[in-house]
Amino acid sequence: MSDAGVGIKQRTQRWMRMLIGLGFAAILIPALAGMLTAQSQPYDLLLRNGRIVDGTGSPWYRGDVAIRGDTIVRIAPSISEPATRVIDLGGQVIAPGFIDIHTHARRGIFDVPTADNYIRQGVTTLMEGPDGSSPVPLAPFLAKLEALPKSINIGSFIGQGSVRSAVIGDVNRQPTAEELDKMRAVVEQGMKDGAFELSTGLFYVPGTFTSTAEVVELARVAGRYGGMHESHMRDEASGVVESVKETIAIGERGGLPTHVSHHKIIGVGNWGKSVETLRLIDEARARGVDVTIDQYPYTASSTSIQAALFPAWAQEGGREQILKRLKDEATRAKIKAESARLIRNERGGGDPKNVVIARCEWDASLAGKSLADVARLRGMEPTVENAAEVGLWIVEQGGCQGIFHAISEEDLERILRHPATMIGSDGEIPIFGKANPHPRSYGTFARVLAVYVRERKSITLEDAVRKMSGFPAQRLGLLDRGILRPGMKADIAVFDPARVRDMTTFDKPHAYAEGFSYVIVNGQIVFEAGTMTTARPGKVLYRLHSSNPPR
Ligand SMILES: [Zn+2]
């Protein structure tokens, strides 16, 4: 090979390298320019100087959080790039917006789409359709929610009781094979429409007429779509241990995760049984059953007077049938005796004073009065028997929502400490000042942080936040919320851990929580400086089928 030949080869190689270099540059320069613009483009919102409690349960760390659009884009010890708005938090806690896994938000969301009672305690996502009760079919309800400008995110379950009611009515009998197929199809459609779970309310009519085997059949359908089964159990009083066993069995036999809703032990005679129910849950988890719990931090429950104080058989077939039974003297006496027993030993907490009316459509003045008060108003001594008579009268008039003081603080705290327990309010969206709702709607999350974290130190701040965000998000398959990380949706609650507290009480329930300074939903501030903003960034959330196809 001649020298000249070598020269040509070297020159060619040099040219080749240059061309390749230019090619890379052609790709790299715009990419670099893009990165530079992205970096020089200000963030929309920068939260500086926070104590980050990230929702995983890890100890807090100091840092800044940058948001662009609806997404957290950066978290670092100190972020100095420009932002359209910078807020110095002065060391307050930055937590993921709380996810309430158990609400009755369709009671109120269309009246109060800002959901002030929830937003003002840091809740940014609500789950609807628990206790076996949801709209059926689900799609029109979700479409109506889509059309509603709202401050908060909302998703729904499909309710087994509502499905059964739609297919065979509120009757106490087994479904035929055809009816069971029909129910399966309705549940499947609900899951396809975006339901997160199958909920059951085996305590209520018609859930109470449903056998475990029938629930398992429907649970399997939800499980195929990646959903879990969650239950307001058949019995939260004398039969609570059996009911926890049933809830576990539904998960085990149905091959899906299962969940005890608002776990509590009702009735003085049953107090302490949480030792056994939690042991059952630990044992189930140890053998591989995926079972979890939620809970609200109050020693009183709330449901309708009828559901709580009437035996199931007396509620079969709907209102007309109930009224017919109450007109028959012998049947009425039987219902009254059963009701007196429930006041004495279960929901009634042993004393007519312990049953308080929350809301009556037909007489608003009864809200806040106990069964003892109403007995006196009706010229009777406040005995248990007379309280039962008052309950019968209330149902005849059209029924009321009640509050039932019959839970012990010890059971409550034991359940709260359990690692598989998350927080859920079981609340609704009250119209401020109207009726006498259970304070759980206004105070659940703030109360856990104030009473059980700060005052009693039952659980740590980080664990409480985990129970309110990362844990329920994982349970619901909400993979882009519940934890503070770049790439996650910017749902954020900022609060002062020394000042946060619930202001609502059983006597004066209409009071917002205190101590929250900013609440952010999908990157937009919905609450600041003590008031709701005009932003309505709330979204309807769906179980994601594209990333989670039926198994
Ligand atoms: Zn319930």
Coordinates of C-alpha atoms and ligand atoms in Angstrom, one line a residue:
M1 CA 0.0 0.0 0.0
S2 CA 1.5 3.5 -1.0
D3 CA 1.9 6.4 1.4
A4 CA -0.6 8.3 -0.6
G5 CA -3.0 5.5 -0.3
V6 CA -2.7 5.6 3.6
G7 CA -3.2 9.4 3.5
I8 CA -6.5 9.0 1.6
K9 CA -7.7 6.3 4.0
Q10 CA -6.9 8.4 7.0
R11 CA -8.6 11.5 5.5
T12 CA -11.7 9.4 4.6
Q13 CA -11.8 8.1 8.2
R14 CA -11.5 11.6 9.5
W15 CA -14.4 12.7 7.3
M16 CA -16.4 9.7 8.4
R17 CA -15.8 10.6 12.1
M18 CA -16.8 14.2 11.4
L19 CA -20.0 13.1 9.6
I20 CA -20.9 10.7 12.4
G21 CA -20.1 13.4 14.9
L22 CA -22.4 15.8 13.0
G23 CA -25.1 13.1 12.9
F24 CA -24.9 12.8 16.7
A25 CA -24.9 16.5 17.0
A26 CA -28.0 16.7 14.9
I27 CA -29.7 14.4 17.4
L28 CA -28.0 15.7 20.5
I29 CA -28.2 19.5 20.0
P30 CA -32.0 19.7 19.8
A31 CA -32.3 17.2 22.7
L32 CA -30.0 19.2 24.8
A33 CA -31.7 22.4 23.8
G34 CA -35.0 20.8 24.7
M35 CA -33.7 19.8 28.1
L36 CA -32.3 23.3 28.6
T37 CA -35.7 24.9 27.7
A38 CA -37.5 22.5 30.0
Q39 CA -35.1 23.4 32.8
S40 CA -35.2 27.1 32.1
Q41 CA -39.0 26.9 31.8
P42 CA -40.2 27.9 35.2
Y43 CA -42.0 25.4 37.4
D44 CA -45.6 26.1 37.9
L45 CA -45.4 25.8 41.6
L46 CA -42.5 25.3 44.0
L47 CA -43.0 24.3 47.6
R48 CA -39.9 25.2 49.5
N49 CA -38.6 24.3 53.0
G50 CA -41.0 21.5 53.9
R51 CA -40.7 18.4 56.0
I52 CA -41.5 15.8 53.5
V53 CA -43.6 12.8 54.8
D54 CA -43.7 10.9 51.6
G55 CA -46.5 8.4 52.3
T56 CA -44.3 5.3 52.4
G57 CA -43.9 5.4 56.2
S58 CA -40.2 6.4 56.0
P59 CA -39.1 9.2 58.4
W60 CA -39.6 12.7 57.2
Y61 CA -36.8 14.6 55.4
R62 CA -36.3 18.2 54.5
G63 CA -36.8 19.3 51.0
D64 CA -38.5 21.3 48.2
V65 CA -41.1 20.0 45.8
A66 CA -41.5 21.3 42.3
I67 CA -44.7 20.9 40.3
R68 CA -45.4 21.4 36.6
G69 CA -48.9 20.9 35.3
D70 CA -50.6 18.2 37.3
T71 CA -47.3 16.4 38.1
I72 CA -44.6 16.4 40.7
V73 CA -41.4 16.9 38.6
R74 CA -38.7 17.3 41.1
I75 CA -38.0 16.7 44.8
A76 CA -34.6 17.8 46.2
P77 CA -33.0 19.3 49.3
S78 CA -33.0 22.7 47.7
I79 CA -34.5 23.7 44.3
S80 CA -33.4 27.1 43.1
E81 CA -34.8 27.2 39.5
P82 CA -37.5 29.7 38.9
A83 CA -41.1 28.9 39.4
T84 CA -44.3 30.9 38.5
R85 CA -45.2 30.7 42.2
V86 CA -42.9 29.9 45.1
I87 CA -44.3 29.2 48.6
D88 CA -42.0 28.9 51.6
L89 CA -43.6 26.5 54.0
G90 CA -41.3 27.3 56.9
G91 CA -40.9 23.6 57.9
Q92 CA -44.5 22.5 57.7
V93 CA -45.3 18.9 56.7
I94 CA -45.7 18.2 53.0
A95 CA -47.7 15.0 52.6
P96 CA -49.4 13.2 49.8
G97 CA -53.1 14.3 49.6
F98 CA -55.1 11.8 51.6
I99 CA -57.0 9.1 49.9
D100 CA -60.3 8.2 51.7
I101 CA -61.0 4.6 50.8
H102 CA -64.5 4.5 52.3
T103 CA -66.9 7.4 51.8
H104 CA -70.6 7.9 51.0
A105 CA -69.7 11.0 48.9
R106 CA -72.6 10.7 46.6
R107 CA -74.5 12.0 49.6
G108 CA -73.5 15.6 48.9
I109 CA -71.0 15.7 46.0
F110 CA -73.6 17.2 43.7
D111 CA -74.6 19.8 46.3
V112 CA -71.1 20.7 47.5
P113 CA -68.7 19.8 44.6
T114 CA -65.9 21.5 46.5
A115 CA -66.2 18.8 49.3
D116 CA -64.9 21.4 51.8
N117 CA -65.2 19.1 54.7
Y118 CA -62.7 16.7 53.1
I119 CA -60.4 19.1 51.3
R120 CA -59.9 21.1 54.6
Q121 CA -58.5 18.0 56.3
G122 CA -56.1 17.2 53.4
V123 CA -58.2 14.6 51.6
T124 CA -57.8 14.8 47.8
T125 CA -59.4 11.6 46.7
L126 CA -62.7 10.0 47.7
M127 CA -63.8 6.4 47.1
E128 CA -67.6 6.0 46.7
G129 CA -69.9 2.9 46.6
P130 CA -68.9 1.1 49.8
D131 CA -71.1 -1.2 52.0
G132 CA -72.5 -3.0 49.0
S133 CA -74.3 0.1 47.9
S134 CA -73.5 1.9 44.6
P135 CA -75.4 3.2 41.6
V136 CA -76.2 0.4 39.2
P137 CA -75.3 0.7 36.4
L138 CA -72.2 2.6 37.3
A139 CA -71.5 4.3 34.0
P140 CA -74.2 7.0 34.0
F141 CA -73.2 8.0 37.6
L142 CA -69.5 8.3 36.6
A143 CA -70.5 10.3 33.5
K144 CA -72.5 12.7 35.7
L145 CA -69.4 13.1 38.0
E146 CA -67.3 13.7 34.9
A147 CA -69.5 16.6 33.9
L148 CA -69.4 18.1 37.4
P149 CA -66.6 20.7 38.0
K150 CA -65.2 19.6 41.4
S151 CA -62.3 20.3 43.7
I152 CA -61.6 16.6 44.6
N153 CA -60.9 13.3 42.8
I154 CA -63.5 10.6 43.1
G155 CA -63.7 7.0 42.1
S156 CA -66.3 4.3 42.8
F157 CA -66.8 0.7 43.8
I158 CA -69.5 -1.6 42.5
G159 CA -71.9 -2.6 45.3
Q160 CA -73.0 -6.2 45.7
G161 CA -76.2 -5.3 47.5
S162 CA -77.3 -2.9 44.8
V163 CA -76.5 -5.5 42.1
R164 CA -78.6 -8.1 43.9
S165 CA -81.4 -5.6 44.5
A166 CA -81.4 -4.7 40.8
V167 CA -81.5 -8.4 39.7
I168 CA -83.7 -10.1 42.2
G169 CA -85.0 -7.4 44.5
D170 CA -84.7 -7.1 48.3
V171 CA -85.9 -10.7 49.0
N172 CA -84.5 -13.4 51.3
R173 CA -83.8 -16.2 48.9
Q174 CA -81.1 -17.8 46.9
P175 CA -80.7 -16.6 43.3
T176 CA -81.4 -19.0 40.5
A177 CA -78.4 -20.0 38.3
E178 CA -79.7 -17.6 35.7
E179 CA -79.9 -14.8 38.2
L180 CA -76.4 -15.5 39.5
D181 CA -75.1 -15.2 35.9
K182 CA -77.0 -11.9 35.5
M183 CA -75.4 -10.6 38.7
R184 CA -71.9 -11.7 37.5
A185 CA -72.5 -9.8 34.3
V186 CA -73.6 -6.6 36.2
V187 CA -70.5 -6.8 38.4
E188 CA -68.3 -7.4 35.4
Q189 CA -69.9 -4.3 33.6
G190 CA -69.2 -2.3 36.8
M191 CA -65.5 -3.3 36.7
K192 CA -65.3 -2.5 33.0
D193 CA -66.9 0.9 33.7
G194 CA -63.9 1.6 36.0
A195 CA -65.0 0.4 39.5
F196 CA -62.1 -0.1 41.8
E197 CA -63.5 -3.0 43.9
L198 CA -66.5 -5.0 44.7
S199 CA -68.1 -3.8 48.0
T200 CA -70.4 -5.8 50.1
G201 CA -72.7 -4.7 53.0
L202 CA -73.7 -8.1 54.4
F203 CA -75.1 -6.3 57.5
Y204 CA -77.7 -4.5 55.3
V205 CA -80.7 -5.6 53.3
P206 CA -80.3 -7.3 50.8
G207 CA -76.6 -8.1 51.6
T208 CA -77.8 -10.0 54.7
F209 CA -79.8 -12.4 52.5
T210 CA -76.6 -13.3 50.6
S211 CA -74.7 -16.5 51.3
T212 CA -70.9 -16.5 51.6
A213 CA -70.8 -18.7 48.5
E214 CA -72.8 -16.2 46.5
V215 CA -70.4 -13.4 47.5
V216 CA -67.4 -15.6 46.5
E217 CA -68.9 -16.0 43.0
L218 CA -69.2 -12.3 42.5
A219 CA -65.9 -11.5 44.2
R220 CA -64.1 -13.8 41.6
V221 CA -65.4 -11.5 38.8
A222 CA -63.9 -8.4 40.6
G223 CA -60.7 -10.3 41.2
R224 CA -60.3 -11.1 37.5
Y225 CA -60.2 -7.3 36.9
G226 CA -57.6 -6.8 39.6
G227 CA -60.1 -5.5 42.1
M228 CA -60.5 -6.6 45.8
H229 CA -63.5 -7.4 47.9
E230 CA -64.3 -5.0 50.8
S231 CA -67.0 -5.5 53.3
H232 CA -69.2 -3.8 55.8
M233 CA -69.4 -7.2 57.6
R234 CA -72.5 -9.2 58.4
D235 CA -72.1 -8.5 62.1
E236 CA -69.8 -6.0 64.0
A237 CA -71.2 -6.8 67.4
S238 CA -71.7 -10.3 69.0
G239 CA -70.9 -12.0 65.7
V240 CA -67.9 -9.9 64.8
V241 CA -65.3 -12.8 65.1
E242 CA -67.4 -15.0 62.8
S243 CA -67.8 -12.1 60.4
V244 CA -64.0 -11.4 60.2
K245 CA -63.6 -15.2 59.4
E246 CA -66.2 -14.8 56.6
T247 CA -64.4 -11.8 55.2
I248 CA -61.1 -13.7 55.1
A249 CA -62.9 -16.7 53.6
I250 CA -64.3 -14.6 50.8
G251 CA -60.7 -13.5 49.9
E252 CA -59.3 -17.0 50.3
R253 CA -62.0 -18.8 48.3
G254 CA -62.4 -16.0 45.8
G255 CA -58.7 -15.7 45.1
L256 CA -58.6 -11.9 45.5
P257 CA -57.5 -9.4 48.2
T258 CA -60.2 -8.8 50.8
H259 CA -60.7 -6.0 53.2
V260 CA -62.7 -5.2 56.5
S261 CA -64.4 -1.8 56.2
H262 CA -64.5 0.5 59.2
H263 CA -63.4 -2.2 61.6
K264 CA -65.0 -1.8 65.1
I265 CA -66.4 -3.8 67.9
I266 CA -70.0 -2.8 68.8
G267 CA -71.6 -3.4 72.1
V268 CA -70.2 -3.3 75.7
G269 CA -70.5 -7.1 76.0
N270 CA -68.2 -7.5 72.9
W271 CA -65.5 -5.1 73.8
G272 CA -62.0 -6.5 73.7
K273 CA -62.8 -8.9 70.8
S274 CA -60.5 -6.9 68.6
V275 CA -57.7 -9.0 70.1
E276 CA -59.1 -12.0 68.4
T277 CA -60.2 -10.3 65.2
L278 CA -56.7 -8.9 64.7
R279 CA -55.2 -12.3 65.5
L280 CA -57.3 -13.9 62.8
I281 CA -56.1 -11.2 60.4
D282 CA -52.5 -11.8 61.3
E283 CA -52.9 -15.6 60.9
A284 CA -54.6 -15.1 57.5
R285 CA -51.9 -12.9 56.3
A286 CA -49.2 -15.3 57.5
R287 CA -50.7 -18.1 55.4
G288 CA -50.9 -15.7 52.4
V289 CA -54.4 -14.3 52.4
D290 CA -54.2 -10.6 51.4
V291 CA -56.4 -9.0 54.0
T292 CA -56.5 -5.4 55.2
I293 CA -58.6 -3.1 57.3
D294 CA -59.8 0.5 57.4
Q295 CA -61.1 2.4 60.4
Y296 CA -62.4 5.8 61.5
P297 CA -61.2 7.3 64.9
Y298 CA -64.5 7.6 66.7
T299 CA -66.3 5.5 69.4
A300 CA -69.6 6.0 67.7
S301 CA -70.9 4.6 64.4
S302 CA -73.6 6.0 62.1
T303 CA -76.2 4.3 59.9
S304 CA -80.0 4.4 59.6
I305 CA -82.1 3.8 62.7
Q306 CA -83.9 1.0 60.8
A307 CA -80.7 -0.8 59.7
A308 CA -79.3 -0.6 63.2
L309 CA -82.3 -1.3 65.3
F310 CA -84.5 -3.6 63.2
P311 CA -83.9 -7.3 62.7
A312 CA -83.2 -8.2 59.1
W313 CA -86.3 -10.3 58.6
A314 CA -88.4 -7.3 59.5
Q315 CA -86.8 -5.2 56.7
E316 CA -87.3 -7.7 53.9
G317 CA -89.2 -6.6 50.8
G318 CA -89.0 -2.8 51.1
R319 CA -90.9 -0.1 52.9
E320 CA -94.4 -1.3 52.1
Q321 CA -93.7 -4.7 53.6
I322 CA -92.1 -3.1 56.7
L323 CA -95.1 -0.9 57.4
K324 CA -97.5 -3.9 56.9
R325 CA -95.5 -5.8 59.6
L326 CA -95.6 -2.9 62.0
K327 CA -99.4 -2.8 61.6
D328 CA -99.8 -6.4 62.7
E329 CA -99.9 -6.4 66.5
A330 CA -98.1 -9.7 67.1
T331 CA -95.4 -9.0 64.5
R332 CA -94.9 -5.4 65.9
A333 CA -94.4 -6.8 69.4
K334 CA -91.8 -9.2 68.0
I335 CA -89.9 -6.4 66.2
K336 CA -90.0 -4.3 69.3
A337 CA -88.6 -7.0 71.5
E338 CA -85.7 -7.6 69.0
S339 CA -85.1 -3.9 68.8
A340 CA -85.0 -3.5 72.6
R341 CA -82.4 -6.3 72.6
L342 CA -80.3 -4.4 70.0
I343 CA -80.5 -1.2 72.0
R344 CA -79.5 -3.1 75.2
N345 CA -76.6 -5.2 73.8
E346 CA -75.5 -3.9 70.5
R347 CA -75.7 -0.6 68.5
G348 CA -77.8 1.1 71.2
G349 CA -74.9 1.0 73.6
G350 CA -77.1 -0.2 76.5
D351 CA -78.8 3.2 77.0
P352 CA -81.3 5.2 74.9
K353 CA -79.1 8.3 75.4
N354 CA -76.4 6.5 73.3
V355 CA -78.6 6.6 70.1
V356 CA -78.7 10.1 68.7
I357 CA -80.6 11.2 65.6
A358 CA -78.3 12.7 62.9
R359 CA -80.9 13.6 60.2
C360 CA -84.6 13.2 59.5
E361 CA -86.0 14.2 56.2
W362 CA -89.6 14.5 57.6
D363 CA -88.7 16.4 60.8
A364 CA -85.4 18.4 60.8
S365 CA -85.9 19.4 64.5
L366 CA -85.2 15.9 65.7
A367 CA -81.5 16.1 64.6
G368 CA -79.3 16.0 67.6
K369 CA -81.9 14.5 69.9
S370 CA -81.4 11.0 71.5
L371 CA -83.9 8.3 71.7
A372 CA -84.3 9.2 75.4
D373 CA -85.1 12.8 74.4
V374 CA -87.6 11.7 71.8
A375 CA -89.2 9.3 74.2
R376 CA -89.7 12.1 76.7
L377 CA -91.1 14.4 73.9
R378 CA -93.6 11.7 73.2
G379 CA -94.6 11.5 76.9
M380 CA -92.8 8.3 77.8
E381 CA -90.1 7.4 80.3
P382 CA -86.7 6.9 78.6
T383 CA -86.6 3.2 79.2
V384 CA -85.0 0.8 76.7
E385 CA -88.5 -0.6 75.8
N386 CA -89.8 2.9 75.1
A387 CA -86.8 3.7 73.1
A388 CA -87.5 0.7 71.0
E389 CA -91.1 2.0 70.6
V390 CA -89.7 5.4 69.5
G391 CA -87.5 3.5 66.9
L392 CA -90.6 1.8 65.5
W393 CA -92.4 5.2 65.3
I394 CA -89.4 6.8 63.5
V395 CA -89.3 4.1 60.9
E396 CA -93.1 4.5 60.4
Q397 CA -92.6 8.2 59.9
G398 CA -90.0 7.6 57.2
G399 CA -86.8 6.7 59.0
C400 CA -83.8 8.8 60.2
Q401 CA -80.0 8.5 60.1
G402 CA -78.6 7.8 63.6
I403 CA -75.4 8.0 65.6
F404 CA -74.7 5.1 67.9
H405 CA -72.2 5.4 70.8
A406 CA -71.2 1.8 71.5
I407 CA -67.5 1.4 70.8
S408 CA -64.6 1.3 73.2
E409 CA -61.5 3.5 73.0
E410 CA -59.3 0.5 73.7
D411 CA -60.5 -1.5 70.7
L412 CA -60.3 1.6 68.5
E413 CA -56.6 2.2 69.4
R414 CA -55.7 -1.5 69.1
I415 CA -57.1 -1.6 65.6
L416 CA -55.5 1.7 64.7
R417 CA -52.0 0.5 65.6
H418 CA -52.3 -2.6 63.5
P419 CA -50.0 -2.3 60.4
A420 CA -52.7 -3.5 58.1
T421 CA -55.1 -0.8 59.1
M422 CA -55.6 2.3 57.0
I423 CA -57.8 5.3 57.6
G424 CA -61.3 5.8 56.0
S425 CA -63.9 8.2 57.2
D426 CA -67.1 6.3 56.2
G427 CA -68.4 9.9 55.9
E428 CA -70.3 12.0 53.4
I429 CA -70.3 15.6 52.2
P430 CA -72.6 17.5 54.5
I431 CA -74.2 20.8 53.6
F432 CA -72.6 23.1 56.2
G433 CA -74.9 23.7 59.1
K434 CA -77.6 21.3 58.0
A435 CA -78.7 18.3 60.1
N436 CA -76.5 16.7 62.8
P437 CA -74.0 14.5 60.9
H438 CA -71.4 12.2 62.4
P439 CA -68.3 14.2 63.0
R440 CA -66.2 11.7 61.0
S441 CA -67.1 13.6 57.8
Y442 CA -65.4 16.7 59.0
G443 CA -62.7 15.4 61.3
T444 CA -61.4 11.8 60.6
F445 CA -58.0 12.6 59.2
A446 CA -57.3 15.6 61.4
R447 CA -58.3 13.7 64.5
V448 CA -55.9 10.9 63.8
L449 CA -53.1 13.4 63.4
A450 CA -54.1 15.4 66.5
V451 CA -55.3 12.9 69.0
Y452 CA -53.6 9.6 68.0
V453 CA -50.3 11.0 66.7
R454 CA -49.6 14.2 68.7
E455 CA -51.5 13.7 72.0
R456 CA -51.5 10.0 72.6
K457 CA -48.6 9.0 70.4
S458 CA -50.4 5.8 69.5
I459 CA -48.8 5.8 66.0
T460 CA -46.1 8.0 64.4
L461 CA -46.8 10.8 62.1
E462 CA -45.2 8.9 59.2
D463 CA -47.3 5.8 59.9
A464 CA -50.5 7.9 60.1
V465 CA -49.7 9.5 56.7
R466 CA -48.9 6.1 55.2
K467 CA -52.3 4.8 56.4
M468 CA -53.9 7.9 54.7
S469 CA -52.1 7.9 51.4
G470 CA -49.5 5.3 50.2
F471 CA -51.3 2.4 51.7
P472 CA -54.8 3.0 50.4
A473 CA -53.3 4.0 47.0
Q474 CA -51.5 0.6 46.8
R475 CA -54.8 -1.1 47.8
L476 CA -56.7 0.6 45.1
G477 CA -54.1 0.2 42.4
L478 CA -53.8 4.0 42.2
L479 CA -50.2 3.8 41.0
D480 CA -49.7 7.5 40.3
R481 CA -50.9 8.9 43.6
G482 CA -50.4 8.4 47.3
I483 CA -46.6 8.9 47.4
L484 CA -44.5 12.0 47.0
R485 CA -42.1 11.2 44.1
P486 CA -41.3 12.8 40.8
G487 CA -43.7 11.6 38.2
M488 CA -46.6 11.2 40.6
K489 CA -49.7 13.3 40.3
A490 CA -49.4 16.4 42.4
D491 CA -52.1 15.7 45.1
I492 CA -50.6 17.3 48.2
A493 CA -51.6 18.3 51.7
V494 CA -49.5 20.8 53.7
F495 CA -50.1 21.1 57.5
D496 CA -48.5 22.2 60.7
P497 CA -48.2 19.0 62.8
A498 CA -48.3 21.1 66.0
R499 CA -51.6 22.8 65.1
V500 CA -53.5 20.2 63.1
R501 CA -56.7 19.2 64.8
D502 CA -60.4 18.3 64.3
M503 CA -62.8 20.9 65.5
T504 CA -66.0 19.0 64.9
T505 CA -67.8 17.3 67.9
F506 CA -70.9 15.1 68.2
D507 CA -72.8 18.1 69.6
K508 CA -71.5 20.7 67.1
P509 CA -70.5 18.7 64.1
H510 CA -70.3 21.5 61.5
A511 CA -66.7 22.7 62.0
Y512 CA -63.8 22.3 59.6
A513 CA -60.5 20.9 60.7
E514 CA -57.6 23.3 61.5
G515 CA -53.9 23.3 60.8
F516 CA -53.9 22.7 57.0
S517 CA -52.4 25.6 55.1
Y518 CA -52.4 24.3 51.4
V519 CA -54.2 21.5 49.7
I520 CA -53.3 20.8 46.1
V521 CA -55.2 18.6 43.7
N522 CA -53.7 17.6 40.3
G523 CA -51.2 20.5 40.7
Q524 CA -53.7 23.2 41.4
I525 CA -54.2 24.8 44.8
V526 CA -57.8 24.2 46.0
F527 CA -57.4 25.5 49.5
E528 CA -55.1 28.2 50.9
A529 CA -55.2 31.0 53.5
G530 CA -58.2 29.4 55.2
T531 CA -60.5 29.4 52.1
M532 CA -61.4 27.3 49.2
T533 CA -60.1 28.7 45.9
T534 CA -62.0 28.7 42.6
A535 CA -60.0 25.9 41.1
R536 CA -61.9 22.7 40.2
P537 CA -59.2 20.3 39.2
G538 CA -60.8 17.1 40.6
K539 CA -60.9 14.1 38.3
V540 CA -63.0 11.0 38.2
L541 CA -60.6 8.1 38.7
Y542 CA -61.0 4.6 37.2
R543 CA -59.3 1.4 37.8
L544 CA -56.8 1.2 34.9
H545 CA -57.6 -1.7 32.6
S546 CA -55.1 -0.9 30.0
S547 CA -52.2 -1.5 32.5
N548 CA -54.2 -4.0 34.4
P549 CA -56.1 -6.3 32.0
P550 CA -58.4 -9.0 33.3
R551 CA -56.4 -12.1 34.4
Ligands
ZN1 ZN -70.5 0.7 56.4

